[in-house]
Coordinates of C-alpha atoms and ligand atoms in Angstrom, one line a residue:
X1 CA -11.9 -4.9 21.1
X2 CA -12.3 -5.3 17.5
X3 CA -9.0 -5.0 15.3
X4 CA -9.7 -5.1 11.5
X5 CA -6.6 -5.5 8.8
X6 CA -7.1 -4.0 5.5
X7 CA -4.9 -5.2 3.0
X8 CA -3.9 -5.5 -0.6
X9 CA -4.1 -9.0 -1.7
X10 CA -2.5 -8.3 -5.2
X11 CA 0.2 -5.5 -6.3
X12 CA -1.1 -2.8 -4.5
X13 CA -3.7 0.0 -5.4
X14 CA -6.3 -2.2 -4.9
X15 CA -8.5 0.5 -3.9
X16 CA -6.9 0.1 -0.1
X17 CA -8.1 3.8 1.0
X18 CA -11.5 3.7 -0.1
X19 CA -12.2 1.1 2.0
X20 CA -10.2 2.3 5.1
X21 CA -12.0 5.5 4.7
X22 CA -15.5 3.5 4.6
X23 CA -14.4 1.3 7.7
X24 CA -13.1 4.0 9.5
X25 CA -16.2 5.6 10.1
X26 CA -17.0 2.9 13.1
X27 CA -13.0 2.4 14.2
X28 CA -11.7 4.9 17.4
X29 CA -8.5 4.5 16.1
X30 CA -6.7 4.3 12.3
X31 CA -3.2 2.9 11.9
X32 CA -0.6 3.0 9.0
X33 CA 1.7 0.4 10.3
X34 CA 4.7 -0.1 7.1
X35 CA 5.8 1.7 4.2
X36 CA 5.7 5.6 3.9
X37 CA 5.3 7.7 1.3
X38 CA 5.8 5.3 -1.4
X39 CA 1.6 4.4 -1.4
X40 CA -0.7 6.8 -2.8
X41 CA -4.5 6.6 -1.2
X42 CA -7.2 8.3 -3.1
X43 CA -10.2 9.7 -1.0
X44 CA -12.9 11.1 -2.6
X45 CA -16.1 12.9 -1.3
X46 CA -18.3 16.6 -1.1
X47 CA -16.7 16.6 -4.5
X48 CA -13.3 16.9 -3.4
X49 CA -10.6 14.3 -4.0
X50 CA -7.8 13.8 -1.8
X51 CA -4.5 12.2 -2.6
X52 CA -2.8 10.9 1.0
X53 CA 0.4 9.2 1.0
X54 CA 1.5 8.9 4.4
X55 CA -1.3 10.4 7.1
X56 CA -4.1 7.2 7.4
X57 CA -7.4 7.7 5.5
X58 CA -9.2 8.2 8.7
X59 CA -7.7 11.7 9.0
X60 CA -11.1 12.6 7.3
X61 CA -12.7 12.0 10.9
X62 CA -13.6 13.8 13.4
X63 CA -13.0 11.4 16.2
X64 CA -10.9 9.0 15.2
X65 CA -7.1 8.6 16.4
X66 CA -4.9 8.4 13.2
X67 CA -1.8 6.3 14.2
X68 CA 1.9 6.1 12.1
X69 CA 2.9 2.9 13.5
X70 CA 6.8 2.1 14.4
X71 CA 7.0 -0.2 11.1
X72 CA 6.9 2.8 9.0
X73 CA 9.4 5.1 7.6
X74 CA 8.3 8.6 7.3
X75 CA 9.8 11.0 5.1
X76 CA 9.3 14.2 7.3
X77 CA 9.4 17.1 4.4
X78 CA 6.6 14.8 2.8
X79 CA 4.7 14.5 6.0
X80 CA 4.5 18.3 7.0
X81 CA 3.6 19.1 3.1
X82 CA 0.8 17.1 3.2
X83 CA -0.5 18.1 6.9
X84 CA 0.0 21.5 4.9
X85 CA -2.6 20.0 1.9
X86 CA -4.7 18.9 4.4
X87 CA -5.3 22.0 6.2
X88 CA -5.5 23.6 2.9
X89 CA -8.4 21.3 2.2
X90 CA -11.1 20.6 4.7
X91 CA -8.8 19.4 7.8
X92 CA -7.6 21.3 10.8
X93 CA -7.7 19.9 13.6
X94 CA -5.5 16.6 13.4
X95 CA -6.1 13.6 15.9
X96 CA -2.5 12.2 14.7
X97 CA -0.1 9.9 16.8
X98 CA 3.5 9.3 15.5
X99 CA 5.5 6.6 16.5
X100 CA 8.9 7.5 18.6
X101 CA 10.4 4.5 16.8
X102 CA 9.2 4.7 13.3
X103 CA 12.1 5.3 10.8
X104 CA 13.2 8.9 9.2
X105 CA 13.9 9.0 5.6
X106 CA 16.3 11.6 4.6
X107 CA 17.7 12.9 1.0
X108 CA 20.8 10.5 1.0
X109 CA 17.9 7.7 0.9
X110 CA 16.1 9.3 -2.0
X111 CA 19.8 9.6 -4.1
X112 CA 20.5 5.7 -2.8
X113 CA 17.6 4.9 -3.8
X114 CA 17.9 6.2 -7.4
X115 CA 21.9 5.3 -7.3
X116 CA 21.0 1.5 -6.4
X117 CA 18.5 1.6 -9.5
X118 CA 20.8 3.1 -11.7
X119 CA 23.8 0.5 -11.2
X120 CA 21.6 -2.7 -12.2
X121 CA 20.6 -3.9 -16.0
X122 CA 17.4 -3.0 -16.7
X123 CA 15.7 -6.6 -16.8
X124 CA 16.9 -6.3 -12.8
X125 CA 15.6 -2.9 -11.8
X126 CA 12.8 -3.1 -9.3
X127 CA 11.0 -0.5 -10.8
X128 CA 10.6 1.7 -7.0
X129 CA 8.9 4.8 -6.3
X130 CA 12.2 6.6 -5.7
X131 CA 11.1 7.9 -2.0
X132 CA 14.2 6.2 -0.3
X133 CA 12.2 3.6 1.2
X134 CA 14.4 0.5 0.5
X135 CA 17.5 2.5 2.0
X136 CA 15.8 3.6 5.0
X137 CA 15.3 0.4 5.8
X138 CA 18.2 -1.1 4.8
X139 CA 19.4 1.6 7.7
X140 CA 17.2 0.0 10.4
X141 CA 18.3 -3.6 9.6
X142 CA 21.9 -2.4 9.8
X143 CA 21.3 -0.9 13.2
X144 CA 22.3 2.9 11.6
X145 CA 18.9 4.2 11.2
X146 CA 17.7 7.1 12.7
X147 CA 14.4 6.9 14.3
X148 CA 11.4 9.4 14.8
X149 CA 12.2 9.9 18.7
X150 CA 15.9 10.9 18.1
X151 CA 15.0 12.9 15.0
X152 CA 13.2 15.2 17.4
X153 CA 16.3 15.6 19.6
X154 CA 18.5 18.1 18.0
X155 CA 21.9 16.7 20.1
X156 CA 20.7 12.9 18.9
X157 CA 19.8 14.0 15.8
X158 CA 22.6 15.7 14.3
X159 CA 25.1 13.3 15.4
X160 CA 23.7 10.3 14.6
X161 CA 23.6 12.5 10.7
X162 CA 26.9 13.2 11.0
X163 CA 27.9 9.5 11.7
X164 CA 25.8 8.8 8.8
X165 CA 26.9 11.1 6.4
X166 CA 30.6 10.1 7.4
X167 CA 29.7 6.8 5.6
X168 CA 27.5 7.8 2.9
X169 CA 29.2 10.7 1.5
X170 CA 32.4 8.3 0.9
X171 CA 30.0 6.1 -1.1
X172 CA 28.7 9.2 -3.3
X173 CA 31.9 10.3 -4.1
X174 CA 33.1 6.7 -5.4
X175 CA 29.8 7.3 -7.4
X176 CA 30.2 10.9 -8.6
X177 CA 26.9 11.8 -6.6
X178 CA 27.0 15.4 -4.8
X179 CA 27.9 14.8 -1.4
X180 CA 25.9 16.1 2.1
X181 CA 26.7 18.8 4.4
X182 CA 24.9 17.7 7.4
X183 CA 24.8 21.7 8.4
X184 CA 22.5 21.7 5.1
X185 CA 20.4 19.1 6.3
X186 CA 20.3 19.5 9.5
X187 CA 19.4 23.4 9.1
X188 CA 16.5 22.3 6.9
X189 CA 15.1 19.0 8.8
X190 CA 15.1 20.8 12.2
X191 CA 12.2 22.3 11.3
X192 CA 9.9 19.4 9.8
X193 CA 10.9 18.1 13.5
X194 CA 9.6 21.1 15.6
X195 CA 6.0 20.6 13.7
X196 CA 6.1 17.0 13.7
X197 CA 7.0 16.7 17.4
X198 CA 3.5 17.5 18.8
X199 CA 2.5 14.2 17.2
X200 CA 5.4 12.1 18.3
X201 CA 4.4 8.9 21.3
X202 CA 5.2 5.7 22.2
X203 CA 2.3 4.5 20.3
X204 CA 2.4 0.9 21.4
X205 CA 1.5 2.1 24.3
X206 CA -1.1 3.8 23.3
X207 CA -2.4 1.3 20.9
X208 CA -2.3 -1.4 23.5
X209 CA -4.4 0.8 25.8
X210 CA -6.9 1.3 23.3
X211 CA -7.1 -2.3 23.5
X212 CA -7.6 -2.1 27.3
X213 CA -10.4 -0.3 26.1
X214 CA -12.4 -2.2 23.9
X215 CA -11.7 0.4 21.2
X216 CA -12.4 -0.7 17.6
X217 CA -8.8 -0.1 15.7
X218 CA -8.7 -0.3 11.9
X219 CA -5.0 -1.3 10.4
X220 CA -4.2 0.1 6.5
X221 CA -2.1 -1.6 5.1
X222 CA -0.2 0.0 1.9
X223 CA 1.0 -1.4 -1.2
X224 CA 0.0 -5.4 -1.2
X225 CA 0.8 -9.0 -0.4
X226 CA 3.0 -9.5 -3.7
X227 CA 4.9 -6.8 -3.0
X228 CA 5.7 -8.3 0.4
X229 CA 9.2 -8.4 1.4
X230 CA 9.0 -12.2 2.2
X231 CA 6.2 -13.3 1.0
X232 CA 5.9 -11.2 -2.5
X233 CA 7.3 -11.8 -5.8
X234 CA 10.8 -11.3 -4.5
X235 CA 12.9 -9.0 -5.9
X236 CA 10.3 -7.6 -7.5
X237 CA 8.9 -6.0 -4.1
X238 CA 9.3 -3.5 -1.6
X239 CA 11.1 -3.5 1.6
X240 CA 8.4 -3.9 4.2
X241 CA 5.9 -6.6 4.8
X242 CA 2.3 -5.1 4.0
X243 CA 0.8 -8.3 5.3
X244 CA -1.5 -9.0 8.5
X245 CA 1.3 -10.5 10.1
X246 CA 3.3 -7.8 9.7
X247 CA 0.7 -5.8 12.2
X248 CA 1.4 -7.0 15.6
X249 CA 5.3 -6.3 14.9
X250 CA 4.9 -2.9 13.3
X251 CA 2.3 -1.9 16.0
X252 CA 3.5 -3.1 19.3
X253 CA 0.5 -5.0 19.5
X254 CA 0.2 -8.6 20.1
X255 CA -0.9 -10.9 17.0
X256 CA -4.4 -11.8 19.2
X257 CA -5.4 -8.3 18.6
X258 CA -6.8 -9.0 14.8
X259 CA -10.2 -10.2 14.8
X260 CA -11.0 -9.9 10.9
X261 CA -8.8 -9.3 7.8
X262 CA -10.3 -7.8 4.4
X263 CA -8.5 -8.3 1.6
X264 CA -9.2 -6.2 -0.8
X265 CA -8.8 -6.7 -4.9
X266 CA -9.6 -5.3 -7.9
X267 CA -12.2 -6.8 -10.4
X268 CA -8.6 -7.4 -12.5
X269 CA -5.0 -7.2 -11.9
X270 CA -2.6 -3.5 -12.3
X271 CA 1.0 -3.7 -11.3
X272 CA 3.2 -0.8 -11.4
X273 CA 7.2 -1.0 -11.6
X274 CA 9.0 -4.2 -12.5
X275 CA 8.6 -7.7 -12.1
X276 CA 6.4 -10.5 -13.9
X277 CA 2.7 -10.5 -13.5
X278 CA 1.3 -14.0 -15.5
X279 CA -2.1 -12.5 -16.3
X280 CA -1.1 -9.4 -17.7
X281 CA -2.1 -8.2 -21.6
X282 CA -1.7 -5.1 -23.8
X283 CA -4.3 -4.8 -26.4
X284 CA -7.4 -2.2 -26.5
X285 CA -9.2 -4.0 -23.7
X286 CA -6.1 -3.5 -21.5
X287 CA -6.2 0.1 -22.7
X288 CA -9.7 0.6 -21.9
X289 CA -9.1 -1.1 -18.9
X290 CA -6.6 1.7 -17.7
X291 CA -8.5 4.6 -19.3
X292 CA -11.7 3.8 -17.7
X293 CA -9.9 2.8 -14.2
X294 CA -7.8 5.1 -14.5
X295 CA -5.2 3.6 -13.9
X296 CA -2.0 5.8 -13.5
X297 CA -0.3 5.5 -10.0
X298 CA -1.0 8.4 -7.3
X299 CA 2.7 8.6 -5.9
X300 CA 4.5 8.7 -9.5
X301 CA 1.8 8.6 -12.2
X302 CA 3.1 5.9 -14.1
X303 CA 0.7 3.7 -16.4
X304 CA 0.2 0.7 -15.1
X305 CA 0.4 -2.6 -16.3
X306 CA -3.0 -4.2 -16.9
X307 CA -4.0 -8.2 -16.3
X308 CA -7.2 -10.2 -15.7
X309 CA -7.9 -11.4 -12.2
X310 CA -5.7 -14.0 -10.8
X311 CA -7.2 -16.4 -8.5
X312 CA -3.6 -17.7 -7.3
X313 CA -2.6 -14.8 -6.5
X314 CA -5.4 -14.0 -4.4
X315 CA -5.4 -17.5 -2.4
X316 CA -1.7 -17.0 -1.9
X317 CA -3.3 -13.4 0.1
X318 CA -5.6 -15.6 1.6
X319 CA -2.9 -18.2 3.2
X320 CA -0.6 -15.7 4.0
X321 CA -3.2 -13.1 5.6
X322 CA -5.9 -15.3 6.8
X323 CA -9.0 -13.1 4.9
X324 CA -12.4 -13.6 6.8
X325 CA -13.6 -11.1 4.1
X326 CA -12.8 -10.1 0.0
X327 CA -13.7 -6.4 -1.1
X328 CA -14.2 -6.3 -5.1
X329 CA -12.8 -2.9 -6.8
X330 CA -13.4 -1.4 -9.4
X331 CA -16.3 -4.1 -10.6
X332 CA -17.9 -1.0 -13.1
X333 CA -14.5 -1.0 -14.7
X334 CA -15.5 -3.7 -16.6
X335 CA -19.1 -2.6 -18.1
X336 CA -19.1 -3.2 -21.8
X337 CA -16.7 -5.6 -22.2
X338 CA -17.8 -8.9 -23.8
X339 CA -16.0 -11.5 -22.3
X340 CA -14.1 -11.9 -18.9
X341 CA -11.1 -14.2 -18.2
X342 CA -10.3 -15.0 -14.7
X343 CA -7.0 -17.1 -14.2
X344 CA -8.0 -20.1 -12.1
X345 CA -4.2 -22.3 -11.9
X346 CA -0.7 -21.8 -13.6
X347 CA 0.8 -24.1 -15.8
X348 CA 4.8 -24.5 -14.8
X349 CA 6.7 -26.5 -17.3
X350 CA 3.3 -28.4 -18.5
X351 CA 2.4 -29.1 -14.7
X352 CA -0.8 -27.2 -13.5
X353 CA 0.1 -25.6 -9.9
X354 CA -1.7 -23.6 -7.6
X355 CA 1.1 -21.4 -6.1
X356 CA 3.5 -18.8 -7.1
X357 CA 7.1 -20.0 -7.3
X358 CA 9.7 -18.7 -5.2
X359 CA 12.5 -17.6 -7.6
X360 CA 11.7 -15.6 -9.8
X361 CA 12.9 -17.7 -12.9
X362 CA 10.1 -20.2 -12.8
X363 CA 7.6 -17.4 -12.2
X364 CA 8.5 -15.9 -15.5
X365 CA 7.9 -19.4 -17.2
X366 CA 4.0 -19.4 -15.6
X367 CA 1.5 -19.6 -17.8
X368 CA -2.2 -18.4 -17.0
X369 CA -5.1 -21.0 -16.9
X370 CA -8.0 -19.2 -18.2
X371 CA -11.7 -19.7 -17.6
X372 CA -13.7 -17.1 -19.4
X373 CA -17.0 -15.9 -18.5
X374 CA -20.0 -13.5 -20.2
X375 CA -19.6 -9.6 -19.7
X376 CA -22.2 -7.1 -18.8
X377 CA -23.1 -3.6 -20.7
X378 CA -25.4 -2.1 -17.7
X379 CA -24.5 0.4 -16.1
X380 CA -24.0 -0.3 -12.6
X381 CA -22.2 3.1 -10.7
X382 CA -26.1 3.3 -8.9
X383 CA -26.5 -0.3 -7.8
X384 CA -27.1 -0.2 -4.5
X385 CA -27.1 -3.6 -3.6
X386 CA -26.2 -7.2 -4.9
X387 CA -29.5 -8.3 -6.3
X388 CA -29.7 -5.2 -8.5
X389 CA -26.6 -5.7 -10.3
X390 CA -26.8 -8.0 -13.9
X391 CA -26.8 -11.3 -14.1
X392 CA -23.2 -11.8 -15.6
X393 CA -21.3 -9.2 -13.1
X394 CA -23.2 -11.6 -10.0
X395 CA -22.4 -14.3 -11.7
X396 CA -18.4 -12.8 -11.8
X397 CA -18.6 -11.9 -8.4
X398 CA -19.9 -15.6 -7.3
X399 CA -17.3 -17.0 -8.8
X400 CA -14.7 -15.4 -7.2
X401 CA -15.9 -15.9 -4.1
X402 CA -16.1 -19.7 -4.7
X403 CA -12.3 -20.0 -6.3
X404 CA -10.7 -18.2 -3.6
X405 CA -13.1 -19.5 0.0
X406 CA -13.6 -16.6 1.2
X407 CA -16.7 -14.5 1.9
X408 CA -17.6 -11.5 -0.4
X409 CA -17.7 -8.4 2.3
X410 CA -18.1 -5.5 -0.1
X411 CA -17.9 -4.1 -3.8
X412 CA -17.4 -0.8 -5.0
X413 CA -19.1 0.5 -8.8
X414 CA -17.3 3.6 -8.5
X415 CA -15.1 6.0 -6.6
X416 CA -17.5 7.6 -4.3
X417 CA -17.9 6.9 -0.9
X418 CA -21.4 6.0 -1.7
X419 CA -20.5 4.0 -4.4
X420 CA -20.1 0.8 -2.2
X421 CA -22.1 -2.0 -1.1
X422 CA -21.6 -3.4 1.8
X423 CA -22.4 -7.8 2.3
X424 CA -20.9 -8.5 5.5
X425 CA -20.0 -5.9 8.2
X426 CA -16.7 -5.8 10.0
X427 CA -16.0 -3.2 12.0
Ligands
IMP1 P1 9.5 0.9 -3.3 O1 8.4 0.6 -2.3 O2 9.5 2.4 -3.7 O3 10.9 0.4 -2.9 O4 9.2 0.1 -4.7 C1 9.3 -1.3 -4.8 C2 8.2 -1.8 -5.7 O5 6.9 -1.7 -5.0 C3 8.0 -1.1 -7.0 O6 7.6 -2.1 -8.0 C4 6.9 -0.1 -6.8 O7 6.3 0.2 -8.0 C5 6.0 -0.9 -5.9 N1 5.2 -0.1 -5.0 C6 5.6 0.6 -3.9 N2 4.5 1.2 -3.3 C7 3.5 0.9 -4.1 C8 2.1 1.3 -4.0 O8 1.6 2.0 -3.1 N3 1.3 0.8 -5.0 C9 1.8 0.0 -6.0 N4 3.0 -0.3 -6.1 C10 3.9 0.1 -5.2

């Protein structure tokens, strides 16, 4: 069997479902295995552009299984609008599997979410999506969440809501939020659960006799490694671990079953939400930057925060995830600008490191190491392969492949499918 990880090796929207979609071509079966609706995947091709928040990029073909792994929390209004917006579009017939033990989100996690937020000084807000994701899972750790298999019992359902609600509604009133009437909710969310029930499995199972199989499976990861619960610039993160290690748990599979992880990055550095970033700038590069990348996020449309490439960040995604392969985003972005800076070490308290720092306190006291390197003013959205790209964006690319050890797979010039070139196959 082959089992390929995608996944972000900076703050996320790295370019993660370009490259799914690309890869997914040769997988049998795609799997979203943390998160939810919180990530924002952009696919475009035929013209058409497709934003996808929960259902895995692969959805796009014909004969691939497209799996929501038990690690994820699904949001089940969100899920049926966008099977909706899908069949809308160009999908109808949807090879989609949904984990029996994958977390529900429900409004109470959206207000929580917000609540939570609203209650800290502002240097301390995370800066989330506002989908409810933290909550939900804050649910599952305290053994109160209700999961995909009993949300499509009505009898389960309603009274593990009611239990719920019994708690929650105490804490909104001590807040002066509106409080749930689980009639209300229950009225309304028995009805995402009738459409999404076709879908619902034990999809360990299934995953692990896909194995059996010899079946090619493709893991998407969402979000990225510094957003990782655990490993990530914690508290600055979300509240699932988007790593390769966080595959075999959120699957049902066992950790042998990843033969190859691609990390993918940008040519530079976005962050969106809260939390310190060392290489990040504001000036007219960083604006063209974002203008030309566009660079607003999918799930919220915030601008984000703009940086040069950080090379520790990307060999921390290297230790923690094990990369056989890099994918380069977003290299065109760059076109016309004169120099380059890529961050090679930190400087903590006049002492060069090669990490990030645990708390949070001496990450904000980090200070980039810069090497700088010539531009390029070519146009390269038609390059087709390495050797026809300028001098100065191979000589960018060969340096990044030499500070961070590992292998460049593929880079993209644009956001067409066709717009990538492919080094070293995977899948
Ligand atoms: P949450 O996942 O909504 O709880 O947000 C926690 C942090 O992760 C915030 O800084 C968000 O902006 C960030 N985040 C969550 N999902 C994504 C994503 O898909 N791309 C980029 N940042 C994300």
């Amino acid at each position: 069997m082959k089992g390929v990880v995608v996944v972000g090796t900076q703050w996320g929207d790295e370019g993660k479902g370009k490259i799914t979609d690309f890869l997914a071509e040769k997988a049998d079966l795609i799997v979203r295995f943390q998160g939810g609706n919180n990530a924002g995947h952009t696919i475009q091709f035929n013209n058409k552009k497709f934003a996808l928040h929960l259902i895995p990029s692969g959805i796009f073909r014909k004969d691939a299984v497209n799996v929501l792994g038990n690690g994820m929390v699904i949001n089940p209004k969100a899920l049926v609008e966008e099977l909706e917006m899908l069949q809308e579009g160009a999908v109808n017939d949807f090879n989609l599997v949904i984990s029996n033990r994958a977390h529900i989100i429900l409004p109470y996690h959206i207000v929580l979410d917000g609540l939570f937020e609203e209650l800290k000084e502002d240097s301390k807000k995370v800066g989330t999506t506002k989908k409810g994701i933290g909550p939900t899972y804050t649910d599952k750790a305290s053994r109160i969440g209700i999961r995909v298999g009993e949300f499509i019992d009505e009898t389960l359902f309603k009274d593990k809501l009611k239990d719920n609600l019994n708690y929650y509604n105490k804490l909104f009133k001590l807040f002066g939020k509106k409080e749930y009437s689980v009639e209300e909710i229950f009225e309304e969310y028995k009805e995402f659960a009738k459409k999404i029930k076709p879908f619902v499995k034990d999809t360990g199972l299934l995953l692990n006799k896909a194995k059996d199989n010899n079946k090619k499976i493709l893991f998407e990861g969402a979000q990225g490694t510094q957003l990782c619960l655990d490993h990530g610039t914690y508290p600055f993160v979300t509240s699932s671990s988007p790593t390769a290690a966080g595959v075999p748990l959120n699957t049902g599979l066992s950790p042998q079953s990843i033969t190859d992880v691609m990390g993918i990055t940008k040519a530079y550095t976005t962050r969106v939400g809260s939390g310190n970033f060392v290489t990040e700038f504001e000036d007219e590069t960083a604006t063209k930057i974002r203008t030309s990348g566009n660079e607003f996020g999918t799930t919220t449309g915030r601008p984000r925060r703009i940086g040069w490439l950080d090379t520790v960040v990307l060999r921390h995604a290297k230790r923690v995830n094990g990369l056989t392969g890099l994918s380069v985003m977003l290299l065109d972005v760059l076109t016309g600008l004169e120099e380059l800076k890529i961050c090679i070490a930190y400087k903590l308290d006049n002492k060069t490191i090669d990490y990030i720092p645990a708390n949070i306190s001496d990450y904000k006291k980090c200070v980039p190491v810069y090497e700088t390197m010539p531009g390029w003013n070519e146009d390269i959205t038609n390059v087709t392969s390495y050797e026809e790209l300028p001098k100065n964006a191979k000589q960018y690319l060969k340096r990044i492949e030499q500070l961070t050890g590992v292998d460049l797979a593929i880079f993209s010039v644009g956001p067409d499918r066709t717009q990538t070139v492919v080094l070293k196959n995977m899948m």
